[in-house]
């Protein structure tokens, strides 16, 4: 039994005690016993079915009044009506409690007038004050419980929101890490695979070319490992100061890692924000990676970056096209599917546009635009994080 059940049992015993221990009151029997039981026993179940138990108490009280089945101990037992009224105010709707309050007031009024006595007015006032006091006490307890429940609900809602935000942040972090790993490894590994397979083709006819190619593969692999270690260090340390960011000049070295790729940069580039430069570098890097993967052997790529002139509607235009014969749907090397999606995310982040499609004359073409006007961007601050920068010493692996 719970503490609440023990308290109700003690209350029921207190209400019925006069019938047991007071010799002057006599022993209840017959209808008196039924009325007394109906007044007291429902107190034990008032917390579980308050409306039903209150109805039983009211019925027993009116039965005792109409049949005159009371004795000296019954007035004390009638106080169970006040207990049930308090319970209804605390635990049920206001209409139910109000109806029970009117029935209780009516009963006490009728009972006082029926019993009579010299102090009828005082008795009516006493019972009226008792009913009002019980009602106000119940209202206070109900308000306190409602407040605590509302605080608990708000706490649960806040906790749920925190968990949702944590899940969203974790998902965003996983996406960011996946994008950074793709940026770091996709280009260098693709170059390594292409050079290794090229070395296999000429291993019998040009051993010197094989040696040069293997040295390039080794150097590229070391650069990839260096960049991977840097990213892991960032993840473990929680974000140290980022290394130097790539510049537009690094585009030439990036293109040199892909045989047959040329770069042309035009326009006024001195005032291009560092955050935009990083995105230009990443877009060109991913586009060249796709050339290595999809264009086929012997394909040539051309990179054109136009930065425009200072003005309100200034924008950077990046175009990477190749003359390969393999379509994007038939990759020469396996594809993760993150390349174009990553480029679209980067372009959308800066309010730009991206077009990627096969060329009618053969090959593939990627065109991206990034707005440069001050009103559109937060470009005055580099839009990078600690893993979105590439040291100028690693043009292949970013």
mmCIF file of C-alpha atoms in Angstrom:
data_model
loop_
_atom_site.group_PDB
_atom_site.id
_atom_site.type_symbol
_atom_site.label_atom_id
_atom_site.label_comp_id
_atom_site.label_asym_id
_atom_site.label_seq_id
_atom_site.Cartn_x
_atom_site.Cartn_y
_atom_site.Cartn_z
ATOM 1 C CA UNK A 1 0.000 0.000 0.000
ATOM 2 C CA UNK A 2 1.248 3.473 -0.845
ATOM 3 C CA UNK A 3 1.500 6.376 1.574
ATOM 4 C CA UNK A 4 -1.590 7.904 -0.035
ATOM 5 C CA UNK A 5 -3.516 4.680 0.592
ATOM 6 C CA UNK A 6 -2.382 4.635 4.220
ATOM 7 C CA UNK A 7 -3.516 8.247 4.661
ATOM 8 C CA UNK A 8 -6.953 7.449 3.209
ATOM 9 C CA UNK A 9 -7.296 4.431 5.501
ATOM 10 C CA UNK A 10 -6.448 6.563 8.555
ATOM 11 C CA UNK A 11 -8.982 9.166 7.422
ATOM 12 C CA UNK A 12 -11.710 6.538 7.005
ATOM 13 C CA UNK A 13 -11.006 5.145 10.474
ATOM 14 C CA UNK A 14 -11.208 8.649 11.966
ATOM 15 C CA UNK A 15 -14.609 9.202 10.348
ATOM 16 C CA UNK A 16 -16.098 5.934 11.565
ATOM 17 C CA UNK A 17 -14.381 5.823 14.982
ATOM 18 C CA UNK A 18 -17.265 7.408 16.965
ATOM 19 C CA UNK A 19 -19.529 4.542 15.979
ATOM 20 C CA UNK A 20 -17.013 2.081 17.374
ATOM 21 C CA UNK A 21 -15.607 3.625 20.548
ATOM 22 C CA UNK A 22 -18.391 5.911 21.866
ATOM 23 C CA UNK A 23 -20.863 3.867 23.989
ATOM 24 C CA UNK A 24 -23.294 6.776 24.115
ATOM 25 C CA UNK A 25 -23.644 6.786 20.365
ATOM 26 C CA UNK A 26 -24.778 3.212 20.283
ATOM 27 C CA UNK A 27 -23.972 0.671 17.644
ATOM 28 C CA UNK A 28 -25.086 1.311 14.061
ATOM 29 C CA UNK A 29 -27.294 -1.428 12.676
ATOM 30 C CA UNK A 30 -29.510 -2.032 9.688
ATOM 31 C CA UNK A 31 -29.960 1.015 7.474
ATOM 32 C CA UNK A 32 -27.709 3.068 9.737
ATOM 33 C CA UNK A 33 -24.841 0.677 9.057
ATOM 34 C CA UNK A 34 -25.495 0.868 5.305
ATOM 35 C CA UNK A 35 -25.514 4.679 5.395
ATOM 36 C CA UNK A 36 -22.359 4.786 7.507
ATOM 37 C CA UNK A 37 -20.557 2.383 5.154
ATOM 38 C CA UNK A 38 -21.659 4.427 2.147
ATOM 39 C CA UNK A 39 -20.273 7.572 3.744
ATOM 40 C CA UNK A 40 -16.917 6.175 4.827
ATOM 41 C CA UNK A 41 -15.759 3.316 2.580
ATOM 42 C CA UNK A 42 -15.644 5.377 -0.668
ATOM 43 C CA UNK A 43 -12.922 7.482 0.948
ATOM 44 C CA UNK A 44 -10.570 4.540 0.365
ATOM 45 C CA UNK A 45 -11.090 4.731 -3.414
ATOM 46 C CA UNK A 46 -11.381 8.493 -3.864
ATOM 47 C CA UNK A 47 -8.023 8.866 -5.644
ATOM 48 C CA UNK A 48 -8.781 6.283 -8.335
ATOM 49 C CA UNK A 49 -12.428 7.011 -9.192
ATOM 50 C CA UNK A 50 -13.244 10.322 -7.515
ATOM 51 C CA UNK A 51 -16.511 11.068 -9.349
ATOM 52 C CA UNK A 52 -17.975 7.607 -8.731
ATOM 53 C CA UNK A 53 -16.924 7.558 -5.071
ATOM 54 C CA UNK A 54 -18.355 11.045 -4.514
ATOM 55 C CA UNK A 55 -21.655 9.922 -6.031
ATOM 56 C CA UNK A 56 -21.790 7.006 -3.564
ATOM 57 C CA UNK A 57 -21.121 9.315 -0.601
ATOM 58 C CA UNK A 58 -23.790 11.790 -1.732
ATOM 59 C CA UNK A 59 -26.292 8.995 -2.253
ATOM 60 C CA UNK A 60 -25.578 7.572 1.215
ATOM 61 C CA UNK A 61 -25.875 11.018 2.813
ATOM 62 C CA UNK A 62 -29.224 11.761 1.186
ATOM 63 C CA UNK A 63 -30.429 8.241 1.989
ATOM 64 C CA UNK A 64 -29.594 8.790 5.656
ATOM 65 C CA UNK A 65 -31.329 12.149 5.623
ATOM 66 C CA UNK A 66 -34.531 11.016 3.883
ATOM 67 C CA UNK A 67 -34.836 7.810 5.934
ATOM 68 C CA UNK A 68 -33.767 9.520 9.149
ATOM 69 C CA UNK A 69 -31.219 6.753 9.545
ATOM 70 C CA UNK A 70 -28.750 8.784 11.552
ATOM 71 C CA UNK A 71 -27.458 8.642 15.033
ATOM 72 C CA UNK A 72 -25.229 10.800 17.211
ATOM 73 C CA UNK A 73 -22.145 9.666 15.312
ATOM 74 C CA UNK A 74 -23.431 10.427 11.816
ATOM 75 C CA UNK A 75 -22.638 14.193 11.766
ATOM 76 C CA UNK A 76 -18.941 13.352 11.988
ATOM 77 C CA UNK A 77 -19.283 10.802 9.212
ATOM 78 C CA UNK A 78 -20.988 13.428 7.077
ATOM 79 C CA UNK A 79 -17.666 15.230 6.949
ATOM 80 C CA UNK A 80 -16.663 12.651 4.339
ATOM 81 C CA UNK A 81 -18.740 14.806 1.990
ATOM 82 C CA UNK A 82 -16.190 17.589 2.447
ATOM 83 C CA UNK A 83 -13.360 15.147 1.825
ATOM 84 C CA UNK A 84 -14.970 14.042 -1.436
ATOM 85 C CA UNK A 85 -15.608 17.652 -2.485
ATOM 86 C CA UNK A 86 -11.932 18.448 -1.967
ATOM 87 C CA UNK A 87 -11.011 15.389 -4.029
ATOM 88 C CA UNK A 88 -13.292 16.423 -6.890
ATOM 89 C CA UNK A 89 -11.897 19.965 -6.976
ATOM 90 C CA UNK A 90 -8.344 18.619 -7.132
ATOM 91 C CA UNK A 91 -8.868 15.729 -9.543
ATOM 92 C CA UNK A 92 -11.853 16.381 -11.825
ATOM 93 C CA UNK A 93 -13.281 18.986 -14.150
ATOM 94 C CA UNK A 94 -14.798 22.113 -12.682
ATOM 95 C CA UNK A 95 -18.342 21.274 -13.797
ATOM 96 C CA UNK A 96 -18.257 17.981 -11.905
ATOM 97 C CA UNK A 97 -16.813 19.620 -8.786
ATOM 98 C CA UNK A 98 -19.327 22.487 -8.961
ATOM 99 C CA UNK A 99 -22.256 20.074 -9.215
ATOM 100 C CA UNK A 100 -20.938 18.112 -6.237
ATOM 101 C CA UNK A 101 -20.431 21.346 -4.292
ATOM 102 C CA UNK A 102 -24.044 22.383 -4.861
ATOM 103 C CA UNK A 103 -25.273 18.918 -3.852
ATOM 104 C CA UNK A 104 -23.118 19.025 -0.710
ATOM 105 C CA UNK A 105 -24.357 22.500 0.220
ATOM 106 C CA UNK A 106 -27.936 21.405 -0.373
ATOM 107 C CA UNK A 107 -27.471 18.347 1.789
ATOM 108 C CA UNK A 108 -25.963 20.257 4.704
ATOM 109 C CA UNK A 109 -28.690 22.887 4.468
ATOM 110 C CA UNK A 110 -31.462 20.287 4.427
ATOM 111 C CA UNK A 111 -29.836 18.271 7.193
ATOM 112 C CA UNK A 112 -29.426 21.347 9.425
ATOM 113 C CA UNK A 113 -33.040 22.389 8.921
ATOM 114 C CA UNK A 114 -34.263 18.829 9.506
ATOM 115 C CA UNK A 115 -32.297 18.281 12.697
ATOM 116 C CA UNK A 116 -33.259 21.739 13.918
ATOM 117 C CA UNK A 117 -31.900 23.311 17.044
ATOM 118 C CA UNK A 118 -31.437 26.782 18.449
ATOM 119 C CA UNK A 119 -28.411 27.678 16.317
ATOM 120 C CA UNK A 120 -29.619 26.887 12.791
ATOM 121 C CA UNK A 121 -28.164 30.109 11.380
ATOM 122 C CA UNK A 122 -24.799 29.479 12.970
ATOM 123 C CA UNK A 123 -24.787 25.884 11.725
ATOM 124 C CA UNK A 124 -25.608 26.976 8.175
ATOM 125 C CA UNK A 125 -22.824 29.580 8.301
ATOM 126 C CA UNK A 126 -20.371 27.029 9.662
ATOM 127 C CA UNK A 127 -21.121 24.482 6.947
ATOM 128 C CA UNK A 128 -21.044 27.199 4.290
ATOM 129 C CA UNK A 129 -17.624 28.379 5.429
ATOM 130 C CA UNK A 130 -16.436 24.769 5.558
ATOM 131 C CA UNK A 131 -17.532 24.182 1.942
ATOM 132 C CA UNK A 132 -15.869 27.408 0.736
ATOM 133 C CA UNK A 133 -12.674 26.617 2.653
ATOM 134 C CA UNK A 134 -12.503 23.100 1.239
ATOM 135 C CA UNK A 135 -13.117 24.431 -2.278
ATOM 136 C CA UNK A 136 -10.384 27.076 -1.991
ATOM 137 C CA UNK A 137 -7.956 24.552 -0.534
ATOM 138 C CA UNK A 138 -8.684 22.183 -3.410
ATOM 139 C CA UNK A 139 -8.222 25.008 -5.927
ATOM 140 C CA UNK A 140 -4.846 25.844 -4.434
ATOM 141 C CA UNK A 141 -3.674 22.239 -4.546
ATOM 142 C CA UNK A 142 -5.006 21.860 -8.109
ATOM 143 C CA UNK A 143 -3.210 25.039 -9.221
ATOM 144 C CA UNK A 144 0.012 23.854 -7.606
ATOM 145 C CA UNK A 145 -0.209 20.471 -9.319
ATOM 146 C CA UNK A 146 -1.062 22.104 -12.654
ATOM 147 C CA UNK A 147 1.951 24.379 -12.301
ATOM 148 C CA UNK A 148 4.281 21.492 -11.481
ATOM 149 C CA UNK A 149 2.904 19.458 -14.388
ATOM 150 C CA UNK A 150 3.410 22.402 -16.715
ATOM 151 C CA UNK A 151 6.993 22.827 -15.480
ATOM 152 C CA UNK A 152 7.587 19.114 -16.003
ATOM 153 C CA UNK A 153 6.097 19.253 -19.506
ATOM 154 C CA UNK A 154 8.250 22.243 -20.378
ATOM 155 C CA UNK A 155 11.308 20.459 -19.035
ATOM 156 C CA UNK A 156 10.469 17.371 -21.089
ATOM 157 C CA UNK A 157 9.895 19.530 -24.161
ATOM 158 C CA UNK A 158 13.175 21.354 -23.613
ATOM 159 C CA UNK A 159 14.957 18.038 -23.146
ATOM 160 C CA UNK A 160 13.353 16.699 -26.310
ATOM 161 C CA UNK A 161 14.419 19.811 -28.201
ATOM 162 C CA UNK A 162 17.949 19.483 -26.841
ATOM 163 C CA UNK A 163 18.095 15.874 -27.982
ATOM 164 C CA UNK A 164 16.739 16.843 -31.401
ATOM 165 C CA UNK A 165 19.290 19.639 -31.702
ATOM 166 C CA UNK A 166 22.040 17.274 -30.594
ATOM 167 C CA UNK A 167 20.963 14.717 -33.204
ATOM 168 C CA UNK A 168 20.818 17.420 -35.868
ATOM 169 C CA UNK A 169 24.232 18.735 -34.851
ATOM 170 C CA UNK A 170 25.668 15.219 -34.899
ATOM 171 C CA UNK A 171 24.179 14.578 -38.343
ATOM 172 C CA UNK A 172 25.535 17.893 -39.604
ATOM 173 C CA UNK A 173 28.933 17.100 -38.140
ATOM 174 C CA UNK A 174 28.953 13.662 -39.784
ATOM 175 C CA UNK A 175 28.029 15.254 -43.108
ATOM 176 C CA UNK A 176 30.763 17.861 -42.720
ATOM 177 C CA UNK A 177 33.374 15.261 -41.836
ATOM 178 C CA UNK A 178 32.301 13.075 -44.759
ATOM 179 C CA UNK A 179 32.562 16.069 -47.103
ATOM 180 C CA UNK A 180 35.989 17.022 -45.796
ATOM 181 C CA UNK A 181 37.291 13.464 -46.058
ATOM 182 C CA UNK A 182 35.941 13.300 -49.581
ATOM 183 C CA UNK A 183 37.616 16.601 -50.442
ATOM 184 C CA UNK A 184 40.913 15.422 -49.022
ATOM 185 C CA UNK A 185 41.035 11.895 -50.389
ATOM 186 C CA UNK A 186 38.955 11.731 -53.560
ATOM 187 C CA UNK A 187 41.294 13.785 -55.749
ATOM 188 C CA UNK A 188 44.584 12.342 -54.536
ATOM 189 C CA UNK A 189 43.409 8.733 -54.527
ATOM 190 C CA UNK A 190 41.924 9.140 -58.010
ATOM 191 C CA UNK A 191 45.226 10.556 -59.277
ATOM 192 C CA UNK A 192 47.109 7.702 -57.635
ATOM 193 C CA UNK A 193 44.842 5.087 -59.217
ATOM 194 C CA UNK A 194 45.067 6.653 -62.681
ATOM 195 C CA UNK A 195 48.857 6.916 -62.524
ATOM 196 C CA UNK A 196 49.225 3.391 -61.167
ATOM 197 C CA UNK A 197 47.086 1.955 -63.953
ATOM 198 C CA UNK A 198 48.988 4.057 -66.497
ATOM 199 C CA UNK A 199 52.240 2.650 -65.178
ATOM 200 C CA UNK A 200 50.920 -0.866 -65.697
ATOM 201 C CA UNK A 201 50.232 -0.092 -69.348
ATOM 202 C CA UNK A 202 53.787 1.102 -70.081
ATOM 203 C CA UNK A 203 55.752 -1.051 -67.694
ATOM 204 C CA UNK A 204 57.235 -3.101 -70.550
ATOM 205 C CA UNK A 205 57.790 -0.298 -73.065
ATOM 206 C CA UNK A 206 58.935 2.658 -70.936
ATOM 207 C CA UNK A 207 60.497 1.644 -67.605
ATOM 208 C CA UNK A 208 61.675 5.209 -66.982
ATOM 209 C CA UNK A 209 58.102 6.487 -67.205
ATOM 210 C CA UNK A 210 57.087 3.801 -64.740
ATOM 211 C CA UNK A 211 59.698 5.047 -62.272
ATOM 212 C CA UNK A 212 58.524 8.641 -62.636
ATOM 213 C CA UNK A 213 54.914 7.598 -62.227
ATOM 214 C CA UNK A 214 55.607 5.527 -59.128
ATOM 215 C CA UNK A 215 57.442 8.469 -57.558
ATOM 216 C CA UNK A 216 54.420 10.660 -58.281
ATOM 217 C CA UNK A 217 52.088 8.062 -56.764
ATOM 218 C CA UNK A 218 54.294 7.846 -53.678
ATOM 219 C CA UNK A 219 54.451 11.626 -53.265
ATOM 220 C CA UNK A 220 50.722 11.970 -53.764
ATOM 221 C CA UNK A 221 50.043 9.248 -51.209
ATOM 222 C CA UNK A 222 52.273 10.946 -48.653
ATOM 223 C CA UNK A 223 50.461 14.225 -49.166
ATOM 224 C CA UNK A 224 47.124 12.474 -48.706
ATOM 225 C CA UNK A 225 48.335 10.880 -45.472
ATOM 226 C CA UNK A 226 49.616 14.238 -44.220
ATOM 227 C CA UNK A 227 46.296 15.909 -44.908
ATOM 228 C CA UNK A 228 44.369 13.001 -43.358
ATOM 229 C CA UNK A 229 46.484 13.230 -40.209
ATOM 230 C CA UNK A 230 45.770 16.963 -40.059
ATOM 231 C CA UNK A 231 42.021 16.343 -40.208
ATOM 232 C CA UNK A 232 42.228 13.667 -37.512
ATOM 233 C CA UNK A 233 44.222 16.065 -35.338
ATOM 234 C CA UNK A 234 41.519 18.689 -35.793
ATOM 235 C CA UNK A 235 38.824 16.191 -34.774
ATOM 236 C CA UNK A 236 40.734 15.016 -31.711
ATOM 237 C CA UNK A 237 41.814 18.471 -30.532
ATOM 238 C CA UNK A 238 38.451 20.126 -31.114
ATOM 239 C CA UNK A 239 39.597 22.602 -33.740
ATOM 240 C CA UNK A 240 43.074 24.181 -33.548
ATOM 241 C CA UNK A 241 44.073 27.233 -35.567
ATOM 242 C CA UNK A 242 43.617 26.248 -39.229
ATOM 243 C CA UNK A 243 46.616 26.010 -41.535
ATOM 244 C CA UNK A 244 47.120 28.424 -44.448
ATOM 245 C CA UNK A 245 44.236 28.454 -46.896
ATOM 246 C CA UNK A 246 44.584 27.726 -50.613
ATOM 247 C CA UNK A 247 44.987 30.657 -52.963
ATOM 248 C CA UNK A 248 44.075 31.180 -56.588
ATOM 249 C CA UNK A 249 47.710 30.482 -57.462
ATOM 250 C CA UNK A 250 47.307 26.954 -56.094
ATOM 251 C CA UNK A 251 44.845 26.197 -58.890
ATOM 252 C CA UNK A 252 47.750 25.805 -61.312
ATOM 253 C CA UNK A 253 49.449 23.246 -59.095
ATOM 254 C CA UNK A 254 46.138 21.490 -58.593
ATOM 255 C CA UNK A 255 45.642 21.254 -62.353
ATOM 256 C CA UNK A 256 49.174 19.964 -62.833
ATOM 257 C CA UNK A 257 48.201 16.820 -60.951
ATOM 258 C CA UNK A 258 45.770 16.007 -63.760
ATOM 259 C CA UNK A 259 47.495 15.417 -67.070
ATOM 260 C CA UNK A 260 46.208 17.673 -69.818
ATOM 261 C CA UNK A 261 44.519 20.218 -67.513
ATOM 262 C CA UNK A 262 45.018 23.954 -67.983
ATOM 263 C CA UNK A 263 43.940 26.874 -65.790
ATOM 264 C CA UNK A 264 43.070 30.429 -66.762
ATOM 265 C CA UNK A 265 42.168 33.022 -64.131
ATOM 266 C CA UNK A 266 40.849 36.404 -65.249
ATOM 267 C CA UNK A 267 39.363 39.429 -63.559
ATOM 268 C CA UNK A 268 40.154 41.458 -60.471
ATOM 269 C CA UNK A 269 41.139 38.929 -57.817
ATOM 270 C CA UNK A 270 42.930 41.010 -55.183
ATOM 271 C CA UNK A 271 39.808 41.736 -53.141
ATOM 272 C CA UNK A 272 38.111 38.335 -53.409
ATOM 273 C CA UNK A 273 37.366 37.169 -49.829
ATOM 274 C CA UNK A 274 39.337 34.191 -48.554
ATOM 275 C CA UNK A 275 36.147 32.206 -47.975
ATOM 276 C CA UNK A 276 35.208 32.500 -51.651
ATOM 277 C CA UNK A 277 38.722 31.531 -52.741
ATOM 278 C CA UNK A 278 38.456 28.332 -50.675
ATOM 279 C CA UNK A 279 35.142 27.461 -52.310
ATOM 280 C CA UNK A 280 36.534 28.156 -55.801
ATOM 281 C CA UNK A 281 39.465 25.874 -55.039
ATOM 282 C CA UNK A 282 37.196 23.087 -53.754
ATOM 283 C CA UNK A 283 34.839 23.329 -56.729
ATOM 284 C CA UNK A 284 37.726 23.136 -59.209
ATOM 285 C CA UNK A 285 39.268 20.295 -57.223
ATOM 286 C CA UNK A 286 36.068 18.252 -57.275
ATOM 287 C CA UNK A 287 35.453 18.962 -60.947
ATOM 288 C CA UNK A 288 38.978 17.795 -61.821
ATOM 289 C CA UNK A 289 38.466 14.712 -59.669
ATOM 290 C CA UNK A 290 35.397 13.922 -61.750
ATOM 291 C CA UNK A 291 37.503 14.368 -64.892
ATOM 292 C CA UNK A 292 39.962 11.789 -63.583
ATOM 293 C CA UNK A 293 37.140 9.408 -62.642
ATOM 294 C CA UNK A 294 34.805 9.790 -65.590
ATOM 295 C CA UNK A 295 36.493 11.322 -68.614
ATOM 296 C CA UNK A 296 38.630 8.355 -69.554
ATOM 297 C CA UNK A 297 42.273 8.041 -70.573
ATOM 298 C CA UNK A 298 43.762 10.883 -72.573
ATOM 299 C CA UNK A 299 41.035 13.386 -71.716
ATOM 300 C CA UNK A 300 41.978 17.040 -71.485
ATOM 301 C CA UNK A 301 40.428 19.482 -69.026
ATOM 302 C CA UNK A 302 40.214 23.247 -69.155
ATOM 303 C CA UNK A 303 39.611 25.373 -66.065
ATOM 304 C CA UNK A 304 38.444 28.965 -66.439
ATOM 305 C CA UNK A 305 37.889 31.243 -63.456
ATOM 306 C CA UNK A 306 36.556 34.735 -64.105
ATOM 307 C CA UNK A 307 36.372 37.008 -61.083
ATOM 308 C CA UNK A 308 34.841 40.026 -62.768
ATOM 309 C CA UNK A 309 35.393 43.639 -61.854
ATOM 310 C CA UNK A 310 34.319 45.435 -58.650
ATOM 311 C CA UNK A 311 30.637 46.360 -58.739
ATOM 312 C CA UNK A 312 27.243 45.783 -57.144
ATOM 313 C CA UNK A 313 26.399 42.612 -59.056
ATOM 314 C CA UNK A 314 29.844 41.114 -59.200
ATOM 315 C CA UNK A 315 30.131 37.325 -59.265
ATOM 316 C CA UNK A 316 32.824 34.706 -59.719
ATOM 317 C CA UNK A 317 32.280 32.261 -62.581
ATOM 318 C CA UNK A 318 34.041 28.904 -62.507
ATOM 319 C CA UNK A 319 33.947 26.620 -65.533
ATOM 320 C CA UNK A 320 35.596 23.212 -65.850
ATOM 321 C CA UNK A 321 35.128 21.307 -69.086
ATOM 322 C CA UNK A 322 36.744 18.215 -70.560
ATOM 323 C CA UNK A 323 36.708 16.413 -73.885
ATOM 324 C CA UNK A 324 36.482 12.915 -72.458
ATOM 325 C CA UNK A 325 34.454 10.138 -74.011
ATOM 326 C CA UNK A 326 33.118 8.487 -70.834
ATOM 327 C CA UNK A 327 29.803 9.956 -69.614
ATOM 328 C CA UNK A 328 29.104 10.768 -66.043
ATOM 329 C CA UNK A 329 26.841 7.746 -65.890
ATOM 330 C CA UNK A 330 29.638 5.337 -66.855
ATOM 331 C CA UNK A 331 32.509 6.219 -64.527
ATOM 332 C CA UNK A 332 35.976 4.948 -65.292
ATOM 333 C CA UNK A 333 36.620 4.798 -61.549
ATOM 334 C CA UNK A 334 34.078 4.058 -58.790
ATOM 335 C CA UNK A 335 32.185 7.128 -57.586
ATOM 336 C CA UNK A 336 30.860 7.904 -54.105
ATOM 337 C CA UNK A 337 28.153 10.201 -55.434
ATOM 338 C CA UNK A 338 29.286 12.988 -53.080
ATOM 339 C CA UNK A 339 31.118 15.099 -55.647
ATOM 340 C CA UNK A 340 28.318 16.996 -57.354
ATOM 341 C CA UNK A 341 26.267 17.053 -54.146
ATOM 342 C CA UNK A 342 29.186 18.607 -52.279
ATOM 343 C CA UNK A 343 29.650 21.232 -54.993
ATOM 344 C CA UNK A 344 25.954 22.112 -54.864
ATOM 345 C CA UNK A 345 26.128 22.489 -51.076
ATOM 346 C CA UNK A 346 29.110 24.810 -51.325
ATOM 347 C CA UNK A 347 27.543 26.931 -54.052
ATOM 348 C CA UNK A 348 24.174 27.121 -52.272
ATOM 349 C CA UNK A 349 25.903 28.172 -49.059
ATOM 350 C CA UNK A 350 27.097 31.312 -50.859
ATOM 351 C CA UNK A 351 23.855 31.954 -52.753
ATOM 352 C CA UNK A 352 25.275 30.858 -56.107
ATOM 353 C CA UNK A 353 24.260 28.474 -58.870
ATOM 354 C CA UNK A 354 25.696 25.280 -60.315
ATOM 355 C CA UNK A 355 25.204 23.641 -63.699
ATOM 356 C CA UNK A 356 26.647 20.223 -64.506
ATOM 357 C CA UNK A 357 25.864 18.335 -67.698
ATOM 358 C CA UNK A 358 27.398 16.358 -70.531
ATOM 359 C CA UNK A 359 28.509 18.371 -73.542
ATOM 360 C CA UNK A 360 26.828 17.595 -76.889
ATOM 361 C CA UNK A 361 30.235 17.338 -78.571
ATOM 362 C CA UNK A 362 31.505 14.985 -75.860
ATOM 363 C CA UNK A 363 32.887 15.339 -72.385
ATOM 364 C CA UNK A 364 31.438 17.069 -69.371
ATOM 365 C CA UNK A 365 31.004 20.678 -68.257
ATOM 366 C CA UNK A 366 30.616 22.191 -64.798
ATOM 367 C CA UNK A 367 29.741 25.884 -64.399
ATOM 368 C CA UNK A 368 29.403 27.525 -60.972
ATOM 369 C CA UNK A 369 28.733 31.132 -60.027
ATOM 370 C CA UNK A 370 29.384 32.678 -56.623
ATOM 371 C CA UNK A 371 28.043 36.183 -55.866
ATOM 372 C CA UNK A 372 30.703 38.594 -54.644
ATOM 373 C CA UNK A 373 28.695 41.736 -53.900
ATOM 374 C CA UNK A 374 28.964 42.699 -50.193
ATOM 375 C CA UNK A 375 25.185 42.768 -49.649
ATOM 376 C CA UNK A 376 24.796 39.083 -50.387
ATOM 377 C CA UNK A 377 27.483 37.521 -48.265
ATOM 378 C CA UNK A 378 29.302 37.344 -45.015
ATOM 379 C CA UNK A 379 32.445 37.127 -47.141
ATOM 380 C CA UNK A 380 34.244 39.689 -45.083
ATOM 381 C CA UNK A 381 34.824 36.712 -42.776
ATOM 382 C CA UNK A 382 36.231 33.523 -44.328
ATOM 383 C CA UNK A 383 33.422 30.978 -44.576
ATOM 384 C CA UNK A 384 35.562 28.040 -43.597
ATOM 385 C CA UNK A 385 36.165 25.872 -40.644
ATOM 386 C CA UNK A 386 39.297 24.304 -39.331
ATOM 387 C CA UNK A 387 39.089 21.437 -41.813
ATOM 388 C CA UNK A 388 38.096 23.454 -44.890
ATOM 389 C CA UNK A 389 41.489 24.970 -45.460
ATOM 390 C CA UNK A 390 44.291 23.399 -47.425
ATOM 391 C CA UNK A 391 47.953 24.238 -46.985
ATOM 392 C CA UNK A 392 49.578 25.456 -50.173
ATOM 393 C CA UNK A 393 52.013 22.606 -49.920
ATOM 394 C CA UNK A 394 49.304 20.027 -50.647
ATOM 395 C CA UNK A 395 47.688 20.981 -53.958
ATOM 396 C CA UNK A 396 46.621 17.444 -54.689
ATOM 397 C CA UNK A 397 44.859 16.334 -51.549
ATOM 398 C CA UNK A 398 42.388 18.940 -50.530
#
